Coordinates of C-alpha atoms in Angstrom, one line a residue:
Chain A
M1 CA -151.6 142.7 -8.4
K2 CA -152.0 146.4 -7.8
A3 CA -151.7 149.0 -10.5
P4 CA -148.9 151.5 -10.0
A5 CA -150.5 154.6 -8.6
S6 CA -147.9 157.2 -9.4
N7 CA -148.0 156.8 -13.2
P8 CA -151.2 158.7 -13.9
P9 CA -152.4 157.0 -17.2
S10 CA -151.5 153.4 -17.9
L11 CA -149.5 152.9 -21.1
P12 CA -152.4 151.6 -23.3
V13 CA -154.6 154.5 -22.2
L14 CA -151.8 157.1 -22.8
I15 CA -151.0 155.6 -26.3
A16 CA -154.8 155.5 -27.1
L17 CA -155.2 159.2 -26.0
L18 CA -152.1 160.3 -28.1
A19 CA -153.2 158.3 -31.1
G20 CA -156.7 159.8 -30.9
A21 CA -155.2 163.3 -30.6
T22 CA -153.0 162.6 -33.6
L23 CA -156.1 161.7 -35.6
A24 CA -157.9 164.8 -34.4
V25 CA -155.1 167.2 -35.4
F26 CA -154.7 165.2 -38.7
L27 CA -158.3 166.0 -39.5
L28 CA -157.9 169.5 -38.4
S29 CA -154.9 170.0 -40.6
T30 CA -156.8 168.5 -43.5
A31 CA -159.8 170.8 -42.9
I32 CA -157.8 174.0 -42.6
G33 CA -156.1 175.7 -45.5
Y34 CA -155.8 178.8 -47.5
A35 CA -159.1 178.3 -49.3
P36 CA -162.3 177.1 -47.6
L37 CA -163.0 173.5 -48.3
D38 CA -166.1 171.5 -47.7
L39 CA -164.5 168.4 -46.4
G40 CA -167.7 166.3 -46.6
A41 CA -168.4 167.2 -50.2
A42 CA -164.7 166.8 -51.2
T43 CA -164.5 163.3 -49.6
H44 CA -167.8 162.4 -51.3
D45 CA -166.6 163.5 -54.7
W46 CA -163.3 161.8 -54.1
L47 CA -164.8 158.5 -53.1
A48 CA -167.3 158.7 -56.0
G49 CA -164.3 159.2 -58.4
R50 CA -165.4 162.7 -59.5
P51 CA -162.4 164.8 -60.2
S52 CA -164.0 168.0 -58.9
L53 CA -162.0 170.9 -57.6
P54 CA -162.7 170.2 -53.9
A55 CA -161.7 166.5 -54.4
L56 CA -158.5 167.6 -56.1
V57 CA -157.6 170.0 -53.4
L58 CA -158.2 167.3 -50.8
T59 CA -156.2 164.5 -52.5
E60 CA -153.4 166.6 -54.2
L61 CA -152.8 169.2 -51.5
R62 CA -154.4 168.7 -48.1
L63 CA -154.0 165.0 -47.6
P64 CA -150.4 164.6 -48.7
R65 CA -149.4 167.6 -46.6
A66 CA -151.2 166.3 -43.5
M67 CA -149.9 162.8 -44.0
L68 CA -146.3 164.0 -44.4
G69 CA -146.7 166.2 -41.3
A70 CA -147.8 163.1 -39.3
L71 CA -145.1 160.9 -40.8
V72 CA -142.3 163.4 -40.3
G73 CA -143.4 164.3 -36.8
F74 CA -143.7 160.7 -35.8
S75 CA -140.2 160.0 -37.1
L76 CA -138.7 163.0 -35.3
G77 CA -140.4 162.3 -32.0
L78 CA -139.6 158.6 -32.0
S79 CA -136.0 158.9 -33.0
G80 CA -135.4 161.8 -30.6
A81 CA -136.7 159.6 -27.7
A82 CA -134.5 156.7 -28.9
M83 CA -131.4 158.9 -29.2
Q84 CA -132.0 160.4 -25.7
G85 CA -132.4 156.8 -24.4
L86 CA -129.2 155.6 -26.1
L87 CA -127.1 158.5 -25.1
R88 CA -128.8 158.7 -21.7
N89 CA -128.9 162.4 -22.1
P90 CA -132.1 164.6 -22.2
L91 CA -130.3 167.0 -24.6
A92 CA -129.7 164.5 -27.4
E93 CA -131.8 164.8 -30.5
P94 CA -131.9 162.9 -33.8
G95 CA -129.5 165.4 -35.4
V96 CA -126.8 164.6 -33.0
V97 CA -125.3 161.8 -35.1
G98 CA -125.1 164.0 -38.2
I99 CA -127.5 162.1 -40.4
S100 CA -130.0 165.0 -40.6
S101 CA -127.3 167.4 -41.8
A102 CA -126.0 164.9 -44.3
A103 CA -129.5 164.3 -45.7
A104 CA -130.0 168.1 -46.0
F105 CA -126.7 168.4 -47.9
G106 CA -127.8 165.6 -50.2
S107 CA -130.9 167.5 -51.1
V108 CA -128.9 170.8 -51.5
L109 CA -126.6 169.0 -53.8
A110 CA -129.5 167.8 -55.9
F111 CA -130.8 171.3 -55.9
Y112 CA -127.4 172.9 -56.7
S113 CA -126.6 170.5 -59.5
G114 CA -129.8 171.3 -61.3
L115 CA -131.1 167.8 -61.0
S116 CA -134.2 169.0 -59.2
A117 CA -135.3 171.1 -62.2
S118 CA -135.6 168.0 -64.4
L119 CA -136.8 165.5 -61.8
S120 CA -139.4 166.4 -59.3
L121 CA -138.3 163.8 -56.7
A122 CA -134.6 164.8 -57.1
L123 CA -134.6 166.6 -53.8
P124 CA -135.9 163.8 -51.6
L125 CA -133.8 161.2 -53.4
G126 CA -130.7 163.4 -52.9
G127 CA -131.6 163.6 -49.2
I128 CA -132.0 159.9 -48.9
A129 CA -128.7 159.3 -50.7
G130 CA -127.0 161.8 -48.3
A131 CA -128.5 160.0 -45.3
I132 CA -127.4 156.6 -46.6
L133 CA -123.9 157.8 -47.2
A134 CA -123.6 159.4 -43.8
T135 CA -124.9 156.3 -42.1
F136 CA -122.4 154.1 -43.9
L137 CA -119.6 156.6 -43.0
L138 CA -120.8 156.6 -39.4
F139 CA -120.7 152.8 -39.2
V140 CA -117.2 152.7 -40.7
L141 CA -116.0 155.4 -38.2
L142 CA -117.5 153.5 -35.3
G143 CA -116.5 150.1 -36.2
R144 CA -117.6 147.2 -34.0
G145 CA -118.0 147.8 -30.3
A146 CA -117.2 151.5 -30.2
G147 CA -118.6 153.4 -27.2
T148 CA -121.1 156.2 -26.8
A149 CA -118.4 158.9 -26.7
T150 CA -117.0 157.7 -30.1
L151 CA -120.6 157.9 -31.5
I152 CA -121.0 161.5 -30.3
L153 CA -117.6 162.5 -31.6
A154 CA -118.3 160.9 -35.0
G155 CA -121.6 162.7 -35.1
V156 CA -120.0 166.1 -34.4
A157 CA -117.4 165.5 -37.2
L158 CA -120.2 164.4 -39.6
N159 CA -122.3 167.5 -38.6
A160 CA -119.4 169.8 -39.1
F161 CA -118.5 168.3 -42.5
A162 CA -122.1 168.3 -43.9
G163 CA -122.6 171.8 -42.6
A164 CA -119.4 173.0 -44.2
A165 CA -120.3 171.3 -47.5
T166 CA -123.8 172.9 -47.5
A167 CA -122.2 176.3 -46.8
L168 CA -119.8 175.7 -49.7
A169 CA -122.8 175.0 -52.0
L170 CA -124.3 178.3 -50.9
N171 CA -121.0 180.0 -51.3
L172 CA -120.6 178.7 -54.9
A173 CA -124.3 179.3 -55.8
P174 CA -124.5 180.5 -59.4
N175 CA -126.9 183.4 -58.5
P176 CA -128.5 184.8 -55.4
Y177 CA -131.9 183.3 -56.2
A178 CA -130.4 179.8 -56.2
A179 CA -128.8 180.5 -52.8
L180 CA -132.1 181.9 -51.5
E181 CA -134.0 178.9 -52.6
I182 CA -131.5 176.6 -50.9
V183 CA -131.8 178.6 -47.7
F184 CA -135.6 178.4 -47.9
W185 CA -135.5 174.7 -48.4
L186 CA -133.2 174.2 -45.5
M187 CA -135.7 175.9 -43.2
G188 CA -138.1 173.0 -43.7
S189 CA -141.6 173.0 -45.0
L190 CA -144.5 170.7 -45.9
A191 CA -145.9 173.0 -48.5
D192 CA -146.5 171.8 -52.1
R193 CA -145.6 168.2 -51.4
S194 CA -147.3 165.5 -53.4
L195 CA -148.5 161.9 -52.7
D196 CA -145.2 160.8 -54.4
H197 CA -143.3 162.3 -51.5
V198 CA -145.5 160.3 -49.1
L199 CA -145.0 157.1 -51.1
L200 CA -141.2 157.6 -51.2
A201 CA -140.8 158.3 -47.5
L202 CA -143.4 155.9 -46.1
P203 CA -141.7 152.5 -46.6
L204 CA -138.3 153.8 -45.4
M205 CA -139.9 155.4 -42.3
L206 CA -141.9 152.3 -41.4
L207 CA -138.7 150.2 -41.5
G208 CA -137.0 152.8 -39.4
W209 CA -139.8 152.9 -36.9
G210 CA -139.7 149.1 -36.6
L211 CA -136.0 149.2 -35.8
L212 CA -136.4 152.0 -33.3
L213 CA -139.3 150.5 -31.5
S214 CA -137.5 147.2 -31.2
T215 CA -134.9 148.9 -29.0
A216 CA -137.3 149.6 -26.2
P217 CA -136.3 146.8 -23.7
A218 CA -132.6 147.5 -24.3
L219 CA -133.1 151.2 -23.7
D220 CA -134.9 150.4 -20.4
A221 CA -131.9 148.2 -19.4
L222 CA -129.5 150.9 -20.4
T223 CA -130.9 153.1 -17.6
L224 CA -128.7 151.1 -15.3
G225 CA -125.5 151.7 -17.3
E226 CA -123.8 149.8 -20.1
D227 CA -122.3 147.0 -18.1
T228 CA -125.6 146.2 -16.4
A229 CA -127.5 146.4 -19.6
A230 CA -125.0 143.9 -21.2
S231 CA -125.3 141.7 -18.1
L232 CA -129.1 141.6 -18.7
G233 CA -128.5 140.0 -22.1
F234 CA -128.4 143.0 -24.5
D235 CA -125.8 143.3 -27.2
L236 CA -124.9 147.0 -27.1
G237 CA -123.1 147.1 -30.4
W238 CA -126.2 145.6 -32.1
L239 CA -128.4 148.1 -30.2
R240 CA -126.4 151.0 -31.6
L241 CA -126.6 149.6 -35.1
R242 CA -130.3 149.2 -34.9
L243 CA -130.8 152.6 -33.4
I244 CA -128.6 154.5 -35.8
G245 CA -130.0 152.5 -38.8
G246 CA -133.6 153.3 -37.6
T247 CA -132.8 157.0 -37.1
A248 CA -131.1 157.1 -40.5
L249 CA -134.2 155.6 -42.3
A250 CA -136.8 157.6 -40.4
V251 CA -135.1 161.0 -40.0
G252 CA -133.1 160.7 -43.2
S253 CA -136.3 160.3 -45.2
A254 CA -138.1 162.9 -43.1
V255 CA -135.4 165.5 -43.9
A256 CA -135.4 164.4 -47.5
V257 CA -139.1 165.2 -48.0
S258 CA -139.5 168.2 -45.7
G259 CA -136.1 169.9 -45.0
A260 CA -134.6 170.3 -41.6
I261 CA -137.3 170.6 -38.9
G262 CA -135.5 171.2 -35.6
F263 CA -136.5 170.9 -31.9
V264 CA -139.3 168.4 -32.3
G265 CA -137.1 165.4 -31.5
L266 CA -135.7 167.4 -28.5
V267 CA -138.8 168.9 -27.0
V268 CA -141.4 166.1 -27.4
P269 CA -139.6 163.4 -25.5
H270 CA -139.1 165.9 -22.7
L271 CA -142.7 166.8 -22.4
L272 CA -143.9 163.2 -22.4
R273 CA -141.2 161.7 -20.2
P274 CA -143.0 162.3 -16.9
L275 CA -146.2 160.7 -18.3
V276 CA -144.4 157.3 -18.9
G277 CA -142.7 157.2 -15.5
N278 CA -139.4 158.3 -17.1
R279 CA -139.0 154.9 -18.7
P280 CA -137.1 155.2 -22.0
G281 CA -138.7 152.2 -23.6
R282 CA -142.2 153.4 -23.0
L283 CA -141.3 156.9 -24.2
L284 CA -140.6 155.7 -27.8
L285 CA -144.2 155.2 -29.1
A286 CA -145.6 158.0 -27.0
S287 CA -143.0 160.4 -28.4
G288 CA -143.8 159.3 -32.0
F289 CA -147.4 160.3 -31.6
G290 CA -146.4 163.5 -29.7
G291 CA -144.1 164.5 -32.5
A292 CA -146.8 163.9 -35.1
I293 CA -149.2 166.1 -33.0
L294 CA -146.6 168.9 -32.6
V295 CA -145.7 169.0 -36.3
L296 CA -149.3 168.9 -37.5
L297 CA -150.3 171.6 -35.0
A298 CA -147.3 173.8 -36.0
D299 CA -148.1 173.3 -39.7
T300 CA -151.8 174.2 -39.2
A301 CA -150.9 177.2 -37.1
L302 CA -148.6 178.7 -39.7
R303 CA -151.4 178.4 -42.3
L304 CA -153.8 180.2 -40.0
A305 CA -151.3 182.9 -39.1
P306 CA -151.9 186.1 -41.1
I307 CA -148.3 186.3 -42.2
R308 CA -147.3 186.2 -45.9
P309 CA -145.1 184.7 -47.3
E310 CA -145.9 181.6 -45.4
L311 CA -143.7 180.9 -42.4
K312 CA -141.4 177.9 -42.8
L313 CA -142.3 175.0 -40.6
G314 CA -138.7 174.6 -39.3
V315 CA -138.9 178.3 -38.2
V316 CA -142.1 177.7 -36.3
T317 CA -140.9 174.6 -34.5
A318 CA -137.7 176.5 -33.6
L319 CA -139.6 179.4 -32.3
I320 CA -141.6 177.0 -30.1
G321 CA -138.6 175.0 -29.2
A322 CA -136.0 177.6 -28.3
P323 CA -138.1 179.2 -25.4
F324 CA -138.6 175.7 -24.1
L325 CA -134.8 175.2 -24.0
F326 CA -134.5 178.5 -22.1
G327 CA -137.0 177.1 -19.6
L328 CA -135.1 173.9 -19.4
V329 CA -131.8 175.8 -18.7
N330 CA -133.6 177.8 -16.0
R331 CA -134.9 174.7 -14.3
M332 CA -131.5 172.9 -14.4
R333 CA -129.9 175.9 -12.9
R334 CA -132.3 175.9 -10.0
E335 CA -131.9 172.2 -9.5
A336 CA -128.0 172.4 -9.6
Chain B
M1 CA -121.8 123.3 -11.2
A2 CA -119.6 126.5 -11.0
I3 CA -118.4 129.6 -12.8
E4 CA -114.8 128.7 -13.6
A5 CA -112.2 131.1 -14.9
H6 CA -109.3 129.3 -16.4
G7 CA -106.0 131.1 -17.1
I8 CA -107.6 134.5 -17.6
A9 CA -105.4 137.2 -19.0
V10 CA -106.7 140.7 -19.9
A11 CA -104.9 143.6 -21.4
L12 CA -106.6 147.0 -21.8
G13 CA -104.9 149.7 -23.9
G14 CA -101.6 147.7 -24.0
K15 CA -101.4 147.4 -20.2
T16 CA -101.8 144.0 -18.6
I17 CA -104.6 144.1 -16.1
L18 CA -104.9 140.4 -15.3
Q19 CA -102.5 137.6 -15.8
D20 CA -103.1 133.9 -15.5
V21 CA -106.0 133.9 -13.1
D22 CA -107.8 130.7 -12.1
L23 CA -110.8 131.1 -10.0
A24 CA -114.0 129.1 -9.4
L25 CA -117.2 130.2 -7.8
R26 CA -119.4 127.3 -6.5
P27 CA -123.1 127.5 -5.6
G28 CA -123.9 128.2 -2.0
E29 CA -120.7 130.1 -1.2
L30 CA -119.9 133.7 -0.6
L31 CA -116.6 134.5 -2.2
G32 CA -114.8 137.8 -1.4
L33 CA -112.6 139.3 -4.0
I34 CA -110.1 141.6 -2.3
G35 CA -106.9 143.4 -3.2
P36 CA -105.5 146.9 -3.3
N37 CA -106.7 149.6 -5.7
G38 CA -105.8 148.7 -9.3
A39 CA -105.3 145.0 -8.5
G40 CA -107.7 144.0 -11.2
K41 CA -110.8 143.0 -9.1
T42 CA -113.4 144.7 -11.2
T43 CA -111.8 143.4 -14.4
L44 CA -111.9 139.9 -13.1
L45 CA -115.5 140.3 -12.0
R46 CA -116.4 141.7 -15.5
A47 CA -114.6 138.8 -17.2
M48 CA -116.5 136.3 -15.0
A49 CA -119.7 138.0 -15.8
G50 CA -119.0 137.7 -19.6
L51 CA -118.8 141.5 -20.0
L52 CA -115.3 141.4 -21.5
T53 CA -113.6 138.7 -23.5
P54 CA -110.2 137.8 -22.0
A55 CA -107.2 137.9 -24.3
Q56 CA -106.3 134.4 -23.0
G57 CA -108.1 131.8 -21.0
K58 CA -111.8 131.1 -20.8
V59 CA -114.7 131.3 -18.5
L60 CA -117.1 128.4 -18.2
Y61 CA -120.6 128.6 -16.7
D62 CA -121.5 125.1 -15.4
G63 CA -119.2 123.8 -18.0
E64 CA -120.5 125.9 -20.9
S65 CA -119.0 128.9 -22.6
A66 CA -120.9 132.2 -22.8
R67 CA -121.1 131.8 -26.6
A68 CA -122.7 128.3 -26.3
L69 CA -125.1 129.6 -23.7
G70 CA -126.3 132.6 -25.6
R71 CA -126.8 136.1 -24.2
Q72 CA -130.2 135.7 -22.7
A73 CA -129.5 132.4 -21.1
L74 CA -126.3 133.8 -19.6
A75 CA -128.2 136.8 -18.3
R76 CA -130.5 134.4 -16.5
R77 CA -127.6 132.5 -15.1
V78 CA -125.4 135.3 -13.9
S79 CA -126.6 138.5 -12.3
F80 CA -124.2 141.5 -12.2
L81 CA -124.3 144.4 -9.8
A82 CA -122.2 147.3 -11.1
Q83 CA -120.4 149.9 -9.1
G84 CA -122.1 153.2 -8.4
G85 CA -125.6 154.0 -7.4
D86 CA -127.0 156.2 -10.2
T87 CA -129.7 155.6 -12.8
S88 CA -129.8 157.7 -15.9
W89 CA -133.5 158.5 -15.5
P90 CA -135.4 158.9 -12.3
L91 CA -137.4 155.7 -12.6
S92 CA -139.6 154.4 -9.8
V93 CA -138.1 151.8 -7.5
E94 CA -140.6 149.2 -8.7
A95 CA -139.6 149.9 -12.3
V96 CA -135.9 149.7 -11.5
V97 CA -136.3 146.3 -9.8
R98 CA -138.5 145.1 -12.7
L99 CA -135.5 145.6 -15.0
G100 CA -134.0 142.6 -13.4
R101 CA -136.7 140.5 -15.0
L102 CA -135.7 141.5 -18.6
P103 CA -133.7 138.3 -19.1
H104 CA -136.9 136.3 -18.5
R105 CA -139.1 138.2 -21.0
Q106 CA -140.8 136.4 -23.8
P107 CA -141.4 138.0 -27.2
F108 CA -144.8 139.8 -26.9
G109 CA -145.3 138.4 -23.5
G110 CA -146.4 140.6 -20.6
A111 CA -145.3 140.4 -16.9
T112 CA -145.9 136.9 -15.5
Q113 CA -146.7 135.8 -12.0
A114 CA -143.1 134.6 -11.6
D115 CA -142.0 138.2 -12.3
S116 CA -144.3 139.7 -9.6
T117 CA -143.2 137.1 -7.1
A118 CA -139.5 137.7 -7.8
I119 CA -139.8 141.5 -7.6
A120 CA -141.8 141.3 -4.3
A121 CA -139.2 138.9 -2.8
A122 CA -136.3 141.1 -4.0
L123 CA -137.9 144.3 -2.6
A124 CA -138.5 142.5 0.7
H125 CA -135.0 141.0 1.0
C126 CA -133.4 144.4 0.5
D127 CA -135.8 146.1 2.9
V128 CA -137.0 148.5 0.2
A129 CA -140.5 147.2 -0.2
G130 CA -142.0 150.4 1.2
F131 CA -140.3 152.5 -1.6
G132 CA -142.1 150.9 -4.6
E133 CA -143.6 154.1 -6.0
R134 CA -140.9 156.5 -5.1
T135 CA -138.4 157.6 -7.7
M136 CA -134.7 157.0 -7.5
G137 CA -134.0 160.7 -7.3
T138 CA -135.8 161.0 -3.9
L139 CA -133.8 158.2 -2.2
S140 CA -130.6 158.6 -0.3
G141 CA -127.4 157.1 -1.7
G142 CA -127.6 154.1 0.6
E143 CA -131.2 153.5 -0.3
R144 CA -130.4 153.7 -4.0
R145 CA -127.7 151.0 -3.6
R146 CA -130.1 148.7 -1.8
V147 CA -132.7 149.2 -4.6
L148 CA -130.0 148.3 -7.2
L149 CA -129.1 145.2 -5.2
A150 CA -132.8 144.3 -5.2
R151 CA -132.7 144.7 -9.0
A152 CA -129.8 142.3 -9.1
L153 CA -131.6 139.8 -6.9
A154 CA -134.8 140.0 -9.0
V155 CA -132.9 138.2 -11.8
E156 CA -133.0 135.1 -9.5
A157 CA -129.8 133.9 -11.1
P158 CA -127.9 131.1 -9.6
Y159 CA -124.8 133.3 -9.6
L160 CA -124.5 136.9 -8.4
L161 CA -121.4 139.1 -9.0
A162 CA -121.4 142.3 -7.0
D163 CA -118.9 145.0 -7.5
E164 CA -118.3 147.0 -4.3
P165 CA -121.9 146.9 -3.1
L166 CA -120.7 148.5 0.2
A167 CA -119.4 151.7 -1.2
G168 CA -121.1 154.6 0.3
L169 CA -123.1 152.7 2.8
D170 CA -123.2 153.5 6.6
P171 CA -122.1 150.7 9.0
L172 CA -125.5 149.4 9.6
H173 CA -126.3 149.0 5.9
Q174 CA -122.8 147.6 5.3
L175 CA -123.6 144.9 7.8
E176 CA -127.1 144.4 6.4
V177 CA -125.8 144.0 2.8
M178 CA -123.2 141.5 3.9
E179 CA -125.8 139.5 5.8
L180 CA -128.1 139.7 2.8
L181 CA -125.3 138.4 0.5
R182 CA -124.6 135.6 2.9
R183 CA -128.3 134.7 3.1
T184 CA -128.4 134.7 -0.7
A185 CA -125.5 132.3 -0.8
R186 CA -127.2 130.1 1.9
R187 CA -130.3 129.9 -0.3
G188 CA -128.1 128.3 -2.9
A189 CA -126.6 131.0 -5.0
G190 CA -122.9 131.5 -5.7
V191 CA -122.0 135.0 -4.7
V192 CA -118.9 137.0 -5.5
V193 CA -118.4 140.3 -3.7
V194 CA -115.7 142.8 -4.4
L195 CA -114.9 144.7 -1.3
H196 CA -112.2 146.7 0.4
D197 CA -113.2 146.2 4.0
L198 CA -111.0 143.4 5.3
T199 CA -112.9 143.2 8.6
L200 CA -116.2 142.5 6.8
A201 CA -114.4 140.2 4.3
T202 CA -113.0 138.1 7.1
R203 CA -116.2 138.0 9.1
F204 CA -118.7 137.2 6.3
C205 CA -117.0 135.5 3.4
D206 CA -116.7 131.7 3.2
R207 CA -113.6 132.1 1.0
L208 CA -111.4 135.0 -0.1
A209 CA -109.5 135.5 -3.3
L210 CA -106.7 138.0 -3.1
L211 CA -105.5 139.8 -6.2
D212 CA -102.4 141.9 -6.5
H213 CA -101.0 143.5 -9.6
G214 CA -103.3 141.4 -11.8
R215 CA -102.3 138.1 -10.3
L216 CA -104.2 135.8 -7.9
V217 CA -101.8 135.6 -5.0
A218 CA -103.8 133.6 -2.6
E219 CA -107.2 131.8 -2.3
G220 CA -108.8 130.0 0.6
T221 CA -110.4 130.7 4.0
P222 CA -110.1 134.2 5.3
E223 CA -107.6 133.2 8.0
A224 CA -105.4 131.4 5.6
V225 CA -105.4 134.2 2.9
L226 CA -105.0 137.2 5.2
D227 CA -102.0 136.2 7.2
D228 CA -99.6 138.9 8.5
A229 CA -97.1 138.4 5.8
R230 CA -99.7 139.0 3.0
L231 CA -101.2 142.0 4.8
R232 CA -97.7 143.5 4.8
S233 CA -96.6 142.5 1.3
V234 CA -99.9 143.2 -0.5
F235 CA -101.7 145.8 1.5
N236 CA -98.8 147.4 3.3
V237 CA -100.7 147.4 6.6
V238 CA -100.4 145.9 10.0
A239 CA -103.5 144.4 11.5
L240 CA -104.9 143.8 14.8
R241 CA -106.4 140.4 15.4
G242 CA -108.8 139.1 18.1
R243 CA -111.8 137.0 18.8
H244 CA -115.3 138.0 19.7
D245 CA -118.2 135.6 20.4
G246 CA -115.9 132.8 19.2
E247 CA -115.4 134.4 15.8
P248 CA -112.0 135.7 14.8
F249 CA -111.8 139.3 13.6
L250 CA -109.2 141.4 11.8
L251 CA -108.8 145.1 11.9
P252 CA -106.3 147.0 9.7
W253 CA -104.5 149.1 12.3
R254 CA -101.6 151.1 10.9
A255 CA -99.7 151.6 7.7
Q256 CA -96.5 149.6 7.6
S257 CA -93.5 151.9 7.5
H258 CA -90.8 150.7 5.2
G259 CA -87.7 149.2 6.5
Q260 CA -89.0 148.8 10.1
P261 CA -89.8 145.6 11.7
D262 CA -93.4 145.5 12.8
E263 CA -94.1 145.4 16.5
I264 CA -97.4 143.6 16.8

């Protein structure tokens, strides 16, 4: 058996490289912050159980932030690749089915109602509730055996509704400061998150990742069209359910803990697709790691940048992502 | 041993597409599914592949229903080649053909020797073995269609259902695909091919099934099915007939003008 020559790295090598890079930027993100931190001493104190200031900075600030960055990035990259595979469209992204906007609205509602003032986890819990409600609504709208066009249309409707509801909350905000806080939250950030956020999101995300990764063979088959995929033994209705459910769990909880972080789910699968021979199934895991790398890098860069107040993570990813889209438009125009 | 469609009726969006169709596909035969546009050929093929559930009637695979077989077992038994020649992503030829092995995959199992053998054989049969590492986007339309046919053959299913595999091919490759389908049938598979070319249908198919307005109007040898009366009533054409090298041929010659007696 000869190894395929045109796919530069083989899949295990590529995944190992991406996982190694994720670990590296994770450590980088932990090491870099607003105050200098002796990582060695902090780790030593932490492991020894000494509640010194460096140990507290490490465990209460740096680690939760880096962990959330990796988790959120992985969720966005993975579900972006899955959604592009399902819709067979390189412009699809996790937000296309409306779950992200619904999660954002859920958090905004928690904010608006004042719940977040009395309960520290009210924002992420509200976000998760929004995502669950949206998913349920989506499944009802789709019913059994609805096609891809119906899914996109339902997503557009859900996006529009959640967007309008968020705008309404802003409109009715009791004072300008509340409105400003909502707007800032919507921009997406990993600042000032605690280990509680990690523990809340992690189980949901793991479940979502499992569902999404299980769709790999079906997404490969879908490259040949829906009829052929079905003739290869795949239940497309069940595929859509798993994919939407997985996206809802992964991205819904990501939005709930970090706000809306755009473009990661769109850009990362694009960049990595050539490295996996354009195979949608192989792209899943690779995009997960790619997303984690991108979010961790962006979150590290914004802390290094001499700009105060701190740039919002969603702003940075959009600033990176939008020029990328311009480039894509340019390339498509030349190919057309 | 056969795929048997019994009393199939299909309605899509309130419109009757198929009505009371009985058709059997036996191993080792090349069955041509013909009929004018909109006769219901693709719908019948999809029903026979288990891709749509008929409103009435049933399809049995060697005596078993699709439900009793299960999805993956059905996928190993029936290979389906859809219309069109596009893939959503520019995969390599080898990767496309490898998709035909998906019904044979085991949980957490890698590629097997049987997979490699089947892929190599399918690539060779369709004369695309030299394309292995090229991507679909770099191939011509005809080459892409042959790669997709190789994908369907890689399943190594006892039944192959091909929907218009000749569309967009030049005469050489049309002949080659028909020969390939006939060889596949001779190796023991039951093959259904939907096609519009009555000349090739007559020349290559062991048996023809003629659909018109959702009904099966004739079934049998090409000569028996495509007689002058049916060519007129179903296709509205008048055909030229002859023999070459001892084989009969049929060539649709001119449209039948209404109300005039034909002169051939």
